[in-house]
């Protein structure tokens, strides 16, 4: 089942702190306002200017990202808990 | 009876969690702030820039969408409960 | 006595829920935040951009519209209770 | 004694509900948030855009207008109580 | 000692209600939110747009103005109490 | 040790009310919201527009300025208490 | 492990007040709202305008900066506590 985020939105799978890979960012203390890590599943086509021109996003499917702890909205798609957020919620790209 | 939403507004029929189709998005727990699923019945002509140029919407009649739980305003048209919302309330398009 | 709304304003006569016509939108329960129905009596010339160009409105005299319950300001003209609102208060056009 | 309102401001004389002329708008119940009627005494040259170009106002001296009850600031000029407001406070022009 | 207000600011000497001249605007009741009268001592060069172009002000040194009661900041220059305000605080020019 | 303020920021040394020079602005009563006097130590290159063009500031190193009492942030550089503020905090230039 | 900040964000290592170098800025009293000192580890590509053009930042990797005490979000990368902030949080560049 496909889900196409609209405009500047992203569909993101959260990467839990424990199952960090070798190049891992270790963020053990999730209590504090630490940023979260995730993988981009799908990205919107980009932001639309008033005259209709679309500016592609700098974040794309497959990117590993850091984002603000309280960013976005949780959604369950095909039984999996994912997050929908905006590109402006993303701090940066890992690796 | 036709209803033409103005500018960037959409007329949407809510798809209740239970009657999900095969490609279904299962959002059993409607208590939490889970996004809602719906079908677009009618879409406005698009956003008008200050100079009058109109930019068509990316969401059209027939699209199945995910939108924020508290988005839009309820309206009853020909006895049916529908919702009027803006395109900016839409997270993305399903399928 | 004529009244010309300024810029993007509209003069609207409210259509009470009971006296709905055949193509009627039935909004029996006015207690909830249901949108209101009305008829446009007069419309402004349009929104003025910073450089003075005027963009005509998409709503015109004679249109039947749906608008937000708390939109606009009540005014009595020639003894009749009417409402002055902005085009941005209008959800869409009926019929 | 002359008073030139600046930019998009208007100097307005309030027309009390009782002394309404034949073409009158009767707004007996001033307790509620009913709009007020008035006559424009003087109007500013217009709004100045960032690049300095001035866009003339659509309201001019002599116009009879409807404006929001709490709009503007009261001022006494040559012993007469008048109001200074912005064009954006004006609902429309009567007659 | 000279003081050059920056950009769209004005240096203003307050004209107290009592010492009004013949062409006077009499604002006896300073308790209410009545506008204040003053004389412009010095005016800034004008507002700077994002691209650096400067748009001269419409208010200049020597103008008698009406401004909002709570506008600006009081300053003492060479022992005299004056006010620094922005052009947007000015209602209009007298005489 | 040099410190280059960024964009539209200024590094300012506060001139205390007592040690005012001959051409002095005497602001004895620092209790009230009186503006403060200071000397600009360093100024940023200017404000950057969305397209990257930089508009130089109108305030430069060496200028004596008046600024709002609560403007800016205190910083200690080489043991001296200074203030970092934005050009928009400056009322005007003295002398 | 690399981390590329997005758009106008910066990855910054905080320089504690004690371990200040010779050209040091001594900010002993961290209790007050004193600005913080740090070193830029990585900088985003720049701010994106509505039409997609990117304006490079004025702060780059290796710069020593002063920034507001409460700016940015703490993150742990490869076991080191760092901060992600925006260029607009930076007061200026040292040295």
XYZ file of C-alpha atoms in Angstrom:
665
model
C 0.000 0.000 0.000
C 1.632 3.291 -1.014
C 1.317 6.619 0.786
C 2.483 9.774 -0.980
C 3.182 12.600 1.487
C 1.882 15.998 0.223
C 4.196 18.950 -0.621
C 6.951 19.272 2.025
C 5.907 16.342 4.203
C 7.892 13.166 4.951
C 6.878 9.659 6.057
C 9.487 8.486 8.586
C 10.237 5.227 10.422
C 11.673 5.875 13.891
C 14.993 4.097 14.650
C 14.875 3.179 18.357
C 17.936 4.132 20.377
C 18.857 0.477 21.239
C 19.022 -1.023 17.743
C 21.689 1.446 16.621
C 24.005 0.241 13.832
C 27.868 0.475 13.910
C 28.000 4.044 12.612
C 25.488 4.615 15.298
C 24.396 7.763 16.990
C 23.898 6.687 20.583
C 21.092 8.643 22.228
C 20.564 6.509 25.366
C 18.778 9.076 27.449
C 15.480 9.519 25.631
C 13.989 11.254 28.662
C 15.635 14.586 27.805
C 14.623 16.604 24.713
C 17.175 14.658 22.654
C 16.577 14.609 18.903
C 15.271 11.339 17.447
C 16.757 9.284 14.687
C 14.770 7.870 11.779
C 14.707 6.696 8.205
C 12.747 8.497 5.474
C 10.244 6.090 3.845
C 8.675 8.595 1.426
C 9.055 12.336 0.683
C 6.656 14.866 -0.830
C 7.265 16.481 -4.228
C 8.369 19.716 -2.583
C 7.149 23.129 -1.410
C 4.830 25.038 -3.789
C 5.508 28.783 -4.176
C 2.614 31.225 -4.634
C 3.125 31.127 -8.416
C 2.898 27.329 -8.406
C 6.578 26.501 -8.971
C 7.624 23.483 -6.894
C 10.998 23.416 -5.096
C 12.150 19.811 -4.532
C 13.068 18.795 -0.982
C 16.680 18.182 0.147
C 15.641 15.078 2.086
C 14.730 11.922 0.119
C 13.560 8.375 0.707
C 16.309 6.270 2.276
C 17.990 9.156 4.121
C 18.762 8.673 7.827
C 17.804 11.807 9.669
C 17.786 13.494 13.077
C 14.528 15.286 13.985
C 12.992 17.060 16.959
C 11.545 14.768 19.643
C 8.004 16.171 19.440
C 7.914 16.662 15.673
C 5.207 15.300 13.419
C 2.119 13.128 13.867
C 2.061 9.393 14.495
C 0.226 7.206 11.962
C -0.197 3.431 11.573
C 0.175 2.219 7.989
C -0.223 -1.479 7.239
C 0.095 -2.131 10.946
C 3.395 -0.259 11.338
C 3.736 2.854 13.550
C 5.275 5.635 11.435
C 5.491 9.440 11.643
C 4.407 12.147 9.215
C 6.458 15.364 9.579
C 7.571 18.400 7.621
C 11.068 18.861 6.150
C 11.475 21.871 8.456
C 11.338 19.426 11.421
C 14.552 17.731 10.207
C 17.872 18.829 11.825
C 20.097 17.055 9.336
C 21.141 13.900 7.489
C 23.384 11.210 9.015
C 26.250 9.550 7.035
C -27.112 19.122 -5.281
C -23.587 20.359 -6.062
C -21.270 22.168 -3.688
C -18.162 23.845 -5.091
C -15.519 24.413 -2.379
C -13.834 27.852 -2.697
C -10.124 28.317 -3.537
C -7.997 25.776 -1.593
C -10.840 24.037 0.227
C -11.898 20.391 -0.070
C -15.181 18.561 0.617
C -14.292 15.231 2.220
C -16.217 12.063 3.239
C -14.703 10.452 6.334
C -13.831 6.723 5.974
C -14.504 5.153 9.392
C -11.716 2.938 10.762
C -13.888 -0.267 10.717
C -14.956 -0.282 7.082
C -11.376 -0.318 5.831
C -10.809 -1.878 2.390
C -8.143 -4.525 1.560
C -5.364 -1.982 0.970
C -6.504 -0.708 4.315
C -4.817 1.628 6.654
C -5.802 0.276 10.061
C -6.119 3.071 12.623
C -7.902 1.153 15.386
C -7.132 3.510 18.221
C -9.077 6.630 17.341
C -8.695 7.919 20.885
C -5.120 9.131 20.259
C -4.373 12.010 17.845
C -4.213 9.541 14.947
C -4.751 11.036 11.498
C -8.111 10.291 9.849
C -8.749 8.741 6.480
C -11.198 10.113 3.945
C -12.228 10.469 0.341
C -12.221 13.801 -1.513
C -15.725 14.541 -2.903
C -14.924 17.970 -4.429
C -11.876 20.270 -4.572
C -11.575 24.037 -5.016
C -10.043 25.621 -8.129
C -6.839 26.402 -6.249
C -5.047 29.101 -4.243
C -5.197 32.668 -5.643
C -1.936 34.665 -5.514
C -2.001 38.427 -4.841
C -1.835 39.105 -8.599
C -4.860 36.863 -9.202
C -3.080 33.862 -10.757
C -4.621 30.586 -9.537
C -2.413 27.603 -8.632
C -4.347 24.309 -8.985
C -4.420 21.983 -5.986
C -2.483 18.675 -5.862
C -5.455 16.892 -4.300
C -8.465 16.104 -6.506
C -11.908 14.531 -6.291
C -11.643 10.767 -5.799
C -8.312 10.859 -3.928
C -8.092 8.917 -0.655
C -6.299 11.072 1.887
C -4.949 11.159 5.437
C -5.713 14.356 7.381
C -5.300 15.702 10.904
C -7.906 14.505 13.412
C -9.190 17.990 14.287
C -8.974 19.468 10.781
C -11.840 21.194 9.011
C -15.499 21.899 9.796
C -18.353 19.391 9.762
C -21.245 20.071 7.375
C -24.402 18.099 6.446
C -25.132 18.098 2.728
C -28.210 16.279 1.452
C -28.417 14.552 4.842
C -24.826 13.266 4.756
C -22.204 14.323 7.328
C -19.148 15.590 5.436
C -16.130 17.790 6.252
C -14.860 20.998 4.646
C -11.082 21.458 5.083
C -8.116 23.167 3.469
C -5.490 21.379 1.312
C -2.900 22.314 3.963
C -4.762 20.000 6.404
C -3.950 16.991 4.188
C -0.901 14.832 5.150
C -0.840 12.847 1.936
C -2.584 10.632 -0.620
C -3.090 6.877 -0.149
C -2.541 4.350 -3.009
C -30.698 52.257 -0.572
C -27.459 50.724 -1.913
C -24.503 49.503 0.124
C -21.230 48.766 -1.640
C -19.001 46.430 0.424
C -15.324 47.497 0.335
C -12.532 45.393 -1.273
C -13.008 41.686 -0.364
C -16.152 42.084 1.722
C -19.609 40.609 1.037
C -23.115 41.608 2.153
C -25.011 38.377 2.870
C -28.628 37.472 3.725
C -28.781 34.442 6.047
C -31.027 31.579 4.838
C -32.608 30.067 7.977
C -32.413 26.279 8.232
C -36.256 25.796 8.107
C -37.054 27.683 4.912
C -34.717 25.498 2.834
C -35.548 25.169 -0.888
C -35.786 21.858 -2.820
C -32.073 21.627 -3.565
C -31.802 22.213 0.144
C -28.897 21.754 2.405
C -30.551 20.642 5.635
C -28.626 21.906 8.661
C -31.248 21.253 11.365
C -28.931 21.338 14.344
C -27.783 24.941 14.500
C -26.542 24.423 18.049
C -23.297 22.754 16.872
C -20.631 24.670 14.916
C -22.402 23.816 11.669
C -21.711 26.163 8.747
C -24.501 28.587 7.819
C -26.173 29.053 4.480
C -26.783 32.430 2.890
C -27.297 34.447 -0.268
C -24.804 37.104 -1.441
C -26.576 40.486 -1.804
C -23.519 42.529 -2.836
C -19.782 41.851 -3.277
C -16.755 44.166 -3.103
C -14.618 44.982 -6.153
C -11.871 42.639 -4.973
C -8.627 42.463 -3.010
C -6.070 45.227 -3.664
C -2.417 44.147 -3.957
C 0.383 46.379 -2.627
C 0.914 47.811 -6.130
C -2.788 48.717 -6.381
C -3.908 45.999 -8.839
C -7.354 44.658 -7.895
C -8.120 40.935 -8.090
C -11.885 40.329 -8.552
C -13.617 38.006 -6.093
C -14.825 34.491 -7.014
C -18.086 35.026 -5.137
C -20.703 37.331 -6.672
C -24.170 38.746 -5.939
C -26.815 36.025 -6.203
C -24.518 33.152 -5.193
C -25.762 30.794 -2.459
C -22.898 30.124 -0.069
C -21.864 28.163 3.013
C -19.921 30.152 5.634
C -18.555 29.686 9.146
C -21.136 30.071 11.925
C -19.337 32.936 13.695
C -18.139 34.746 10.562
C -18.752 38.409 9.855
C -20.620 41.222 11.597
C -24.387 41.690 11.783
C -25.831 44.896 10.312
C -29.416 46.174 9.811
C -29.975 47.813 6.433
C -33.402 49.230 5.612
C -34.758 47.299 8.592
C -33.374 43.933 7.426
C -30.790 41.954 9.455
C -27.855 41.139 7.157
C -24.206 40.124 7.627
C -20.996 41.711 6.359
C -18.149 39.176 5.962
C -14.947 38.620 4.020
C -14.613 36.238 1.032
C -12.144 34.207 3.118
C -15.070 33.350 5.470
C -16.844 31.496 2.626
C -16.440 27.688 2.458
C -17.977 27.305 -0.977
C -20.837 27.916 -3.413
C -23.993 25.777 -3.511
C -25.606 24.612 -6.800
C -7.967 74.360 10.866
C -7.049 71.470 8.549
C -5.986 67.975 9.543
C -4.417 65.700 6.937
C -4.662 62.021 7.947
C -1.445 60.095 7.156
C -1.234 57.257 4.585
C -4.328 54.982 4.874
C -6.032 56.841 7.699
C -9.431 58.586 7.607
C -10.959 61.387 9.678
C -14.632 60.473 10.241
C -17.662 62.216 11.765
C -19.997 59.730 13.459
C -23.689 59.890 12.305
C -25.786 59.119 15.392
C -28.500 56.500 14.884
C -31.421 58.979 15.621
C -30.582 61.702 13.109
C -30.771 59.309 10.152
C -31.688 60.797 6.766
C -34.390 59.412 4.432
C -32.101 56.872 2.759
C -31.300 55.963 6.325
C -29.727 52.905 7.699
C -31.605 52.404 10.974
C -29.335 50.917 13.616
C -31.500 51.516 16.717
C -29.835 49.058 19.008
C -26.368 50.470 19.514
C -25.849 48.247 22.534
C -24.967 45.217 20.357
C -21.836 45.076 18.185
C -23.698 46.796 15.371
C -21.539 48.651 12.848
C -21.557 52.454 13.054
C -22.374 54.931 10.350
C -20.266 57.970 9.591
C -19.153 60.556 7.068
C -15.550 60.812 5.845
C -14.186 64.333 6.536
C -10.643 63.729 5.197
C -8.706 60.770 3.746
C -4.981 60.029 3.618
C -3.028 59.929 0.348
C -2.955 56.144 0.381
C -0.907 53.143 1.456
C 2.839 53.264 0.711
C 4.425 50.047 -0.658
C 7.962 49.076 0.341
C 9.311 50.641 -2.877
C 7.561 53.930 -2.067
C 4.715 53.742 -4.614
C 1.462 55.062 -3.133
C -1.858 53.310 -3.808
C -4.788 55.760 -3.451
C -7.624 54.795 -1.108
C -11.085 53.712 -2.342
C -12.778 55.821 0.331
C -12.794 59.605 -0.088
C -13.996 62.739 1.694
C -17.790 62.974 1.577
C -18.431 59.219 1.478
C -20.962 57.800 3.956
C -19.514 54.619 5.423
C -20.230 51.719 7.768
C -17.395 50.813 10.168
C -16.756 48.504 13.102
C -18.116 49.761 16.440
C -14.740 49.757 18.214
C -12.668 50.977 15.269
C -10.327 53.948 15.404
C -9.382 56.538 18.032
C -11.505 59.461 19.193
C -10.081 62.961 18.721
C -11.492 66.468 19.324
C -10.714 68.903 16.536
C -11.938 72.501 16.847
C -14.199 71.341 19.647
C -15.859 68.591 17.594
C -15.588 64.889 18.558
C -14.331 62.967 15.509
C -12.673 59.589 14.888
C -9.388 58.678 13.206
C -9.431 55.170 11.678
C -7.801 53.101 8.969
C -9.441 52.263 5.611
C -9.293 48.586 6.632
C -11.812 49.417 9.420
C -14.429 50.383 6.804
C -17.042 47.726 5.852
C -18.407 49.599 2.871
C -19.883 52.760 1.343
C -23.583 53.691 1.618
C -25.565 55.065 -1.368
C 23.866 68.791 20.207
C 22.243 66.964 17.232
C 20.348 63.696 17.318
C 19.595 61.920 14.036
C 16.705 59.456 14.406
C 17.345 56.184 12.528
C 15.282 54.998 9.534
C 11.544 55.648 10.157
C 11.895 57.207 13.601
C 10.955 60.754 14.654
C 12.115 63.000 17.502
C 9.036 64.859 18.766
C 8.392 67.682 21.271
C 5.023 67.249 23.013
C 2.678 70.307 22.831
C 0.796 70.368 26.154
C -2.982 70.745 25.862
C -3.057 74.184 27.700
C -0.533 76.116 25.604
C -2.508 75.588 22.395
C -2.118 78.241 19.678
C -5.013 80.006 17.853
C -5.420 77.291 15.241
C -5.412 75.031 18.248
C -6.673 71.569 18.654
C -8.162 71.605 22.153
C -7.737 68.223 23.844
C -8.624 69.204 27.439
C -9.355 65.764 28.765
C -5.992 64.019 28.662
C -7.309 61.335 30.990
C -9.054 59.492 28.142
C -7.112 57.818 25.307
C -7.092 61.081 23.394
C -4.344 61.459 20.789
C -1.481 63.839 21.686
C -0.234 66.819 19.757
C 3.417 67.477 19.061
C 6.016 69.079 16.863
C 8.556 67.058 14.860
C 12.124 68.111 15.805
C 13.961 65.630 13.564
C 12.975 62.794 11.189
C 14.870 59.711 10.020
C 15.993 59.252 6.405
C 13.196 56.767 5.749
C 12.310 53.091 5.742
C 14.848 50.713 4.136
C 13.439 47.959 1.891
C 15.051 44.512 1.797
C 17.033 45.506 -1.307
C 18.381 48.603 0.465
C 16.300 51.275 -1.312
C 15.193 53.990 1.134
C 11.675 55.438 0.976
C 11.595 58.972 2.473
C 9.064 59.672 5.230
C 5.943 61.825 4.697
C 6.485 63.568 8.036
C 9.317 66.113 8.325
C 10.918 68.425 10.869
C 8.588 71.310 11.727
C 5.344 69.389 11.113
C 2.673 69.549 13.833
C 1.292 66.068 14.313
C -1.299 64.026 16.202
C -0.045 60.712 17.631
C -1.288 57.909 19.862
C -1.168 58.646 23.596
C 1.115 55.712 24.470
C 3.337 55.915 21.383
C 7.108 56.090 21.483
C 9.743 56.279 24.201
C 10.581 59.310 26.357
C 14.140 60.661 26.193
C 15.867 63.704 27.730
C 18.138 65.541 25.325
C 20.030 68.603 26.546
C 17.742 68.641 29.571
C 14.521 68.658 27.529
C 11.944 65.829 27.705
C 11.251 64.637 24.148
C 9.782 61.504 22.560
C 11.210 59.100 19.993
C 8.519 57.353 17.926
C 7.965 55.703 14.562
C 6.154 57.351 11.618
C 3.529 54.595 11.898
C 2.572 56.083 15.318
C 1.481 59.340 13.626
C -2.250 59.804 12.881
C -1.825 62.868 10.708
C -0.474 66.389 10.182
C -2.216 69.522 11.514
C -2.548 72.729 9.442
C 40.959 39.822 20.259
C 38.430 40.706 17.509
C 34.715 39.953 17.480
C 32.783 40.333 14.235
C 29.042 40.718 14.871
C 26.935 38.729 12.357
C 24.588 40.331 9.805
C 22.648 43.225 11.430
C 24.154 42.929 14.889
C 26.246 45.538 16.738
C 28.787 45.307 19.566
C 28.201 48.301 21.848
C 29.976 49.799 24.890
C 27.485 51.396 27.298
C 28.223 55.045 28.242
C 27.133 55.427 31.887
C 24.896 58.415 32.620
C 27.489 60.094 35.005
C 30.554 60.183 32.734
C 28.736 62.195 30.064
C 30.910 64.428 27.875
C 30.262 68.180 27.201
C 27.863 67.567 24.353
C 26.277 65.197 26.784
C 22.828 63.739 26.851
C 21.980 63.740 30.548
C 19.773 60.806 31.469
C 19.979 61.005 35.269
C 16.957 58.934 36.073
C 17.870 55.456 34.873
C 15.013 53.996 36.883
C 12.428 54.917 34.234
C 12.414 53.315 30.770
C 14.853 55.960 29.552
C 16.889 55.029 26.475
C 20.576 54.236 27.046
C 23.581 55.814 25.431
C 26.469 53.869 23.979
C 29.312 53.695 21.520
C 29.408 51.201 18.627
C 32.579 49.048 18.843
C 31.848 46.834 15.815
C 28.994 46.437 13.299
C 27.889 43.478 11.187
C 28.152 43.470 7.378
C 24.435 44.069 7.004
C 21.071 42.350 6.579
C 20.917 39.515 4.017
C 17.842 39.433 1.741
C 16.302 36.109 0.657
C 18.279 36.269 -2.613
C 21.539 36.754 -0.693
C 22.125 40.466 -1.427
C 23.507 42.252 1.639
C 22.270 45.728 2.608
C 24.922 47.576 4.660
C 23.886 49.003 8.028
C 23.423 52.760 8.670
C 25.193 52.488 12.027
C 28.990 52.016 12.053
C 31.853 51.584 14.489
C 32.527 54.819 16.367
C 28.921 56.088 16.254
C 27.374 57.262 19.538
C 23.860 55.896 19.721
C 20.679 55.873 21.814
C 19.060 52.445 22.283
C 16.206 50.890 24.217
C 16.951 50.146 27.866
C 16.265 46.404 27.639
C 17.776 45.875 24.184
C 20.411 43.277 23.384
C 22.379 40.718 25.362
C 25.283 41.416 27.738
C 28.628 39.793 26.950
C 32.105 40.034 28.531
C 34.916 40.288 25.991
C 38.527 40.540 27.224
C 37.138 41.286 30.683
C 34.945 44.193 29.525
C 31.141 44.179 29.836
C 29.673 44.979 26.402
C 26.283 44.513 24.700
C 25.337 42.719 21.487
C 22.193 44.154 19.876
C 20.467 44.485 16.514
C 20.426 47.696 14.439
C 16.624 47.737 14.869
C 17.212 48.340 18.615
C 18.908 51.677 17.843
C 16.771 54.867 18.127
C 19.296 57.151 16.494
C 22.796 58.588 16.274
C 24.062 61.424 18.508
C 26.203 64.311 17.175
C 30.295 9.182 11.235
C 29.251 12.364 9.374
C 26.250 14.542 10.108
C 25.168 17.120 7.533
C 23.016 19.867 9.100
C 20.043 20.838 6.873
C 19.641 24.284 5.260
C 20.603 27.027 7.778
C 21.501 24.754 10.685
C 24.892 24.364 12.368
C 26.481 21.565 14.426
C 28.425 23.210 17.253
C 30.823 22.017 19.985
C 30.471 24.094 23.158
C 33.743 25.603 24.491
C 33.424 25.561 28.304
C 34.266 28.799 30.054
C 37.282 27.300 31.979
C 39.313 25.859 29.082
C 39.570 29.224 27.345
C 42.622 29.718 25.081
C 44.997 32.771 25.202
C 42.844 34.929 22.968
C 40.136 33.870 25.302
C 36.760 35.368 25.978
C 36.325 34.913 29.715
C 32.680 34.346 30.622
C 33.090 33.176 34.226
C 29.577 33.793 35.402
C 27.517 31.268 33.447
C 24.585 31.801 35.793
C 23.466 35.019 34.047
C 22.118 34.988 30.483
C 25.680 35.317 29.159
C 26.219 34.192 25.565
C 28.051 30.894 25.092
C 31.172 30.233 23.078
C 31.558 27.351 20.659
C 33.208 25.950 17.588
C 31.293 25.146 14.389
C 31.761 21.457 13.452
C 29.506 21.455 10.356
C 27.259 23.980 8.578
C 24.225 23.518 6.331
C 24.285 24.433 2.630
C 22.294 27.590 3.285
C 18.782 29.026 3.389
C 16.461 28.089 0.477
C 14.291 30.895 -0.967
C 10.763 30.195 -2.202
C 12.069 29.863 -5.764
C 14.643 27.281 -4.629
C 17.794 29.441 -4.838
C 20.144 28.680 -1.933
C 21.983 31.487 -0.122
C 25.182 30.164 1.512
C 25.671 30.827 5.227
C 28.219 33.352 6.590
C 29.282 30.927 9.321
C 31.424 27.917 8.341
C 33.060 24.873 9.893
C 36.002 25.881 12.081
C 34.589 29.296 13.058
C 34.555 30.201 16.773
C 31.240 31.767 17.585
C 29.196 33.407 20.345
C 25.569 32.245 20.597
C 22.589 32.707 22.878
C 22.640 30.631 26.059
C 19.358 28.809 25.365
C 19.840 28.419 21.608
C 19.576 25.140 19.769
C 19.013 21.506 20.743
C 21.503 19.202 22.430
C 22.465 16.007 20.591
C 24.978 13.217 21.294
C 26.932 12.117 18.235
C 29.516 9.353 18.572
C 29.306 9.796 22.337
C 30.029 13.541 22.257
C 27.501 16.148 23.473
C 27.028 18.713 20.696
C 24.392 21.334 19.801
C 22.316 21.818 16.660
C 21.278 25.463 16.122
C 20.309 27.889 13.394
C 22.619 30.576 11.965
C 20.177 33.176 13.300
C 21.125 32.032 16.844
C 24.740 33.169 16.273
C 25.753 36.647 17.608
C 29.074 36.781 15.813
C 32.457 35.265 14.998
C 35.490 35.495 17.306
C 39.024 36.237 15.994
